[in-house]
PDB file of C-alpha atoms in Angstrom:
ATOM      1  CA  MET S   1     142.494  91.620 101.080  1.00  0.00           C
ATOM      2  CA  SER S   2     140.499  87.862 100.282  1.00  0.00           C
ATOM      3  CA  ALA S   3     143.616  85.934 100.841  1.00  0.00           C
ATOM      4  CA  THR S   4     144.346  84.097 103.956  1.00  0.00           C
ATOM      5  CA  PRO S   5     148.251  84.934 104.710  1.00  0.00           C
ATOM      6  CA  THR S   6     150.472  81.816 105.457  1.00  0.00           C
ATOM      7  CA  PRO S   7     153.826  82.414 107.799  1.00  0.00           C
ATOM      8  CA  GLU S   8     155.828  81.687 104.116  1.00  0.00           C
ATOM      9  CA  ASP S   9     154.106  85.150 102.499  1.00  0.00           C
ATOM     10  CA  PRO S  10     156.497  87.998 102.533  1.00  0.00           C
ATOM     11  CA  PRO S  11     156.323  90.127 105.917  1.00  0.00           C
ATOM     12  CA  VAL S  12     154.740  92.893 103.889  1.00  0.00           C
ATOM     13  CA  PHE S  13     151.689  91.028 102.682  1.00  0.00           C
ATOM     14  CA  ARG S  14     150.922  89.887 105.955  1.00  0.00           C
ATOM     15  CA  LEU S  15     151.498  93.114 107.062  1.00  0.00           C
ATOM     16  CA  PHE S  16     148.872  95.002 104.808  1.00  0.00           C
ATOM     17  CA  ASN S  17     146.709  91.887 105.715  1.00  0.00           C
ATOM     18  CA  GLU S  18     146.637  92.556 108.986  1.00  0.00           C
ATOM     19  CA  ILE S  19     145.872  96.189 108.084  1.00  0.00           C
ATOM     20  CA  GLY S  20     142.928  95.402 105.742  1.00  0.00           C
ATOM     21  CA  ILE S  21     141.321  93.434 108.663  1.00  0.00           C
ATOM     22  CA  ILE S  22     142.119  95.433 111.484  1.00  0.00           C
ATOM     23  CA  GLU S  23     140.270  98.290 109.172  1.00  0.00           C
ATOM     24  CA  GLN S  24     137.335  96.259 108.376  1.00  0.00           C
ATOM     25  CA  LEU S  25     136.760  95.075 112.203  1.00  0.00           C
ATOM     26  CA  ALA S  26     137.714  99.237 113.019  1.00  0.00           C
ATOM     27  CA  ARG S  27     135.037 100.185 110.644  1.00  0.00           C
ATOM     28  CA  THR S  28     131.964  97.993 111.844  1.00  0.00           C
ATOM     29  CA  ARG S  29     132.564  98.718 115.567  1.00  0.00           C
ATOM     30  CA  PHE S  30     132.791 102.642 114.493  1.00  0.00           C
ATOM     31  CA  GLU S  31     129.446 102.578 112.748  1.00  0.00           C
ATOM     32  CA  ARG S  32     127.992 100.548 115.601  1.00  0.00           C
ATOM     33  CA  ALA S  33     128.912 102.680 117.810  1.00  0.00           C
ATOM     34  CA  GLN S  34     127.417 105.853 116.438  1.00  0.00           C
ATOM     35  CA  PRO S  35     124.506 107.359 117.911  1.00  0.00           C
ATOM     36  CA  GLY S  36     123.447 108.838 114.682  1.00  0.00           C
ATOM     37  CA  ALA S  37     123.621 107.837 111.071  1.00  0.00           C
ATOM     38  CA  LEU S  38     126.699 109.435 110.690  1.00  0.00           C
ATOM     39  CA  SER S  39     129.092 106.531 108.437  1.00  0.00           C
ATOM     40  CA  LEU S  40     132.454 105.812 108.987  1.00  0.00           C
ATOM     41  CA  ALA S  41     133.541 108.000 105.374  1.00  0.00           C
ATOM     42  CA  GLN S  42     131.089 111.164 106.646  1.00  0.00           C
ATOM     43  CA  PHE S  43     133.247 111.041 110.141  1.00  0.00           C
ATOM     44  CA  THR S  44     136.474 110.817 108.248  1.00  0.00           C
ATOM     45  CA  VAL S  45     136.088 113.576 105.761  1.00  0.00           C
ATOM     46  CA  LEU S  46     134.798 115.913 109.169  1.00  0.00           C
ATOM     47  CA  ASN S  47     137.951 114.471 110.657  1.00  0.00           C
ATOM     48  CA  HIS S  48     140.436 115.766 107.712  1.00  0.00           C
ATOM     49  CA  PHE S  49     138.797 119.428 108.522  1.00  0.00           C
ATOM     50  CA  VAL S  50     138.984 119.060 111.992  1.00  0.00           C
ATOM     51  CA  ARG S  51     142.817 118.057 111.325  1.00  0.00           C
ATOM     52  CA  LEU S  52     144.087 120.263 108.851  1.00  0.00           C
ATOM     53  CA  GLY S  53     141.311 123.505 108.940  1.00  0.00           C
ATOM     54  CA  GLY S  54     140.798 125.098 105.609  1.00  0.00           C
ATOM     55  CA  GLU S  55     138.846 124.892 102.924  1.00  0.00           C
ATOM     56  CA  ARG S  56     139.080 121.925 100.043  1.00  0.00           C
ATOM     57  CA  SER S  57     137.423 122.157  96.671  1.00  0.00           C
ATOM     58  CA  LEU S  58     135.913 118.741  95.873  1.00  0.00           C
ATOM     59  CA  VAL S  59     138.718 117.755  93.286  1.00  0.00           C
ATOM     60  CA  GLU S  60     141.391 118.252  96.205  1.00  0.00           C
ATOM     61  CA  LEU S  61     139.123 115.931  99.006  1.00  0.00           C
ATOM     62  CA  ALA S  62     138.874 113.726  95.707  1.00  0.00           C
ATOM     63  CA  ARG S  63     142.582 113.051  95.280  1.00  0.00           C
ATOM     64  CA  ALA S  64     143.211 113.077  99.489  1.00  0.00           C
ATOM     65  CA  PHE S  65     140.683 110.478  99.271  1.00  0.00           C
ATOM     66  CA  GLN S  66     141.184 108.680  96.243  1.00  0.00           C
ATOM     67  CA  VAL S  67     137.528 108.891  95.449  1.00  0.00           C
ATOM     68  CA  SER S  68     135.769 109.912  92.280  1.00  0.00           C
ATOM     69  CA  LYS S  69     134.933 113.826  92.561  1.00  0.00           C
ATOM     70  CA  ALA S  70     131.478 112.507  91.824  1.00  0.00           C
ATOM     71  CA  ALA S  71     131.817 110.480  94.781  1.00  0.00           C
ATOM     72  CA  ILE S  72     132.912 112.851  97.559  1.00  0.00           C
ATOM     73  CA  GLY S  73     130.714 115.285  95.840  1.00  0.00           C
ATOM     74  CA  LYS S  74     127.694 113.327  96.670  1.00  0.00           C
ATOM     75  CA  LEU S  75     129.280 112.670 100.286  1.00  0.00           C
ATOM     76  CA  ALA S  76     129.726 116.429 100.359  1.00  0.00           C
ATOM     77  CA  ARG S  77     126.151 117.134  99.391  1.00  0.00           C
ATOM     78  CA  LYS S  78     125.196 114.842 102.414  1.00  0.00           C
ATOM     79  CA  LEU S  79     126.539 116.365 104.967  1.00  0.00           C
ATOM     80  CA  ASP S  80     125.635 119.697 103.668  1.00  0.00           C
ATOM     81  CA  ASP S  81     122.783 119.123 104.366  1.00  0.00           C
ATOM     82  CA  ALA S  82     123.008 117.802 107.623  1.00  0.00           C
ATOM     83  CA  GLY S  83     124.647 120.896 107.990  1.00  0.00           C
ATOM     84  CA  TYR S  84     128.001 119.539 109.203  1.00  0.00           C
ATOM     85  CA  LEU S  85     130.170 120.841 105.855  1.00  0.00           C
ATOM     86  CA  ARG S  86     129.345 124.444 104.181  1.00  0.00           C
ATOM     87  CA  VAL S  87     129.589 123.968  99.881  1.00  0.00           C
ATOM     88  CA  ARG S  88     129.895 126.904  97.814  1.00  0.00           C
ATOM     89  CA  ALA S  89     130.506 127.980  94.285  1.00  0.00           C
ATOM     90  CA  ASN S  90     134.508 128.552  93.496  1.00  0.00           C
ATOM     91  CA  PRO S  91     134.278 132.390  93.294  1.00  0.00           C
ATOM     92  CA  ARG S  92     137.478 132.273  90.799  1.00  0.00           C
ATOM     93  CA  ASP S  93     135.582 128.662  88.906  1.00  0.00           C
ATOM     94  CA  GLN S  94     132.041 128.729  89.307  1.00  0.00           C
ATOM     95  CA  ARG S  95     131.820 125.308  87.830  1.00  0.00           C
ATOM     96  CA  GLY S  96     133.655 124.040  90.928  1.00  0.00           C
ATOM     97  CA  LYS S  97     132.731 123.831  95.297  1.00  0.00           C
ATOM     98  CA  LEU S  98     134.641 124.551  97.681  1.00  0.00           C
ATOM     99  CA  VAL S  99     134.051 123.047 100.782  1.00  0.00           C
ATOM    100  CA  SER S 100     134.411 123.641 104.575  1.00  0.00           C
ATOM    101  CA  ILE S 101     133.172 122.417 107.983  1.00  0.00           C
ATOM    102  CA  THR S 102     130.537 124.074 109.845  1.00  0.00           C
ATOM    103  CA  PRO S 103     130.402 124.481 113.858  1.00  0.00           C
ATOM    104  CA  ALA S 104     128.380 121.837 113.708  1.00  0.00           C
ATOM    105  CA  GLY S 105     130.140 119.209 111.677  1.00  0.00           C
ATOM    106  CA  ARG S 106     132.845 119.775 114.576  1.00  0.00           C
ATOM    107  CA  ARG S 107     130.072 118.714 117.200  1.00  0.00           C
ATOM    108  CA  ALA S 108     129.017 115.747 115.032  1.00  0.00           C
ATOM    109  CA  ARG S 109     133.048 114.785 114.779  1.00  0.00           C
ATOM    110  CA  ASP S 110     133.543 115.305 118.500  1.00  0.00           C
ATOM    111  CA  ALA S 111     130.329 113.539 119.295  1.00  0.00           C
ATOM    112  CA  ALA S 112     131.639 110.300 117.155  1.00  0.00           C
ATOM    113  CA  MET S 113     134.685 110.375 119.065  1.00  0.00           C
ATOM    114  CA  ARG S 114     132.721 110.376 122.120  1.00  0.00           C
ATOM    115  CA  ALA S 115     130.484 107.656 121.098  1.00  0.00           C
ATOM    116  CA  VAL S 116     133.615 105.501 120.063  1.00  0.00           C
ATOM    117  CA  ALA S 117     136.048 106.694 123.106  1.00  0.00           C
ATOM    118  CA  PRO S 118     134.614 103.439 125.296  1.00  0.00           C
ATOM    119  CA  GLN S 119     136.325 101.378 122.816  1.00  0.00           C
ATOM    120  CA  MET S 120     138.804 102.755 122.095  1.00  0.00           C
ATOM    121  CA  ALA S 121     139.480 102.669 126.290  1.00  0.00           C
ATOM    122  CA  ARG S 122     139.564  98.804 126.271  1.00  0.00           C
ATOM    123  CA  LEU S 123     142.002  98.190 123.336  1.00  0.00           C
ATOM    124  CA  ALA S 124     144.467 100.973 124.858  1.00  0.00           C
ATOM    125  CA  GLU S 125     144.217  99.231 128.137  1.00  0.00           C
ATOM    126  CA  ARG S 126     144.687  96.084 126.842  1.00  0.00           C
ATOM    127  CA  PHE S 127     147.559  96.480 125.121  1.00  0.00           C
ATOM    128  CA  GLY S 128     148.551  99.709 126.767  1.00  0.00           C
ATOM    129  CA  GLU S 129     149.404 103.424 125.535  1.00  0.00           C
ATOM    130  CA  ASP S 130     152.934 102.438 125.389  1.00  0.00           C
ATOM    131  CA  GLU S 131     152.556  99.220 122.468  1.00  0.00           C
ATOM    132  CA  ILE S 132     150.459 101.921 120.728  1.00  0.00           C
ATOM    133  CA  ALA S 133     152.791 104.832 121.079  1.00  0.00           C
ATOM    134  CA  ARG S 134     155.494 102.305 119.876  1.00  0.00           C
ATOM    135  CA  LEU S 135     153.406 101.349 116.852  1.00  0.00           C
ATOM    136  CA  LEU S 136     152.513 105.038 115.474  1.00  0.00           C
ATOM    137  CA  PRO S 137     155.834 105.843 114.202  1.00  0.00           C
ATOM    138  CA  ALA S 138     156.222 103.099 111.857  1.00  0.00           C
ATOM    139  CA  LEU S 139     152.411 103.214 110.508  1.00  0.00           C
ATOM    140  CA  GLU S 140     152.884 107.165 109.903  1.00  0.00           C
ATOM    141  CA  ARG S 141     156.228 106.472 107.808  1.00  0.00           C
ATOM    142  CA  ILE S 142     154.567 103.184 105.780  1.00  0.00           C
ATOM    143  CA  ARG S 143     151.555 106.161 105.210  1.00  0.00           C
ATOM    144  CA  VAL S 144     153.725 108.617 104.645  1.00  0.00           C
ATOM    145  CA  TRP S 145     155.637 106.903 101.923  1.00  0.00           C
ATOM    146  CA  MET S 146     152.569 105.676 100.393  1.00  0.00           C
ATOM    147  CA  ASP S 147     150.952 108.542 100.026  1.00  0.00           C
ATOM    148  CA  ALA S 148     153.882 110.284  98.327  1.00  0.00           C
ATOM    149  CA  HIS S 149     154.178 107.051  95.752  1.00  0.00           C
ATOM    150  CA  ARG S 150     150.119 107.084  94.831  1.00  0.00           C
ATOM    151  CA  ALA S 151     150.754 107.017  91.437  1.00  0.00           C
ATOM    152  CA  ASP S 152     153.653 104.265  90.999  1.00  0.00           C
TER     153      ASP S 152
END
């Protein structure tokens, strides 16, 4: 977000301004900590599969990440070329592709987590696990509501 919030701005604007700044700072820290060329976007896709498992179509992934099918297709091909994802033709619709994580993809995701772990530990040490745990439920409720109201 480009506007600088002021104390007079609505709290919801200030909240999303802070989230945006935190996201930008976290992205930079994450990518600097990575030993390889794994971007945050690539990590996010791998993490999606680790969290949810299974196989997804490119359309489902594009919808989940709110990007175009072409954009997620390019990212999936890169991860497939690296051996982190498996992209195959959809047997029910040969025009479509199905995507799943490989064991190497899971290892790459885990290595990315280990690479950023020292920074996460410093953050947890500074703010305390309890404070972070207190913030999570509200943030999760906001995410769930926003996810359910994407088209609004």
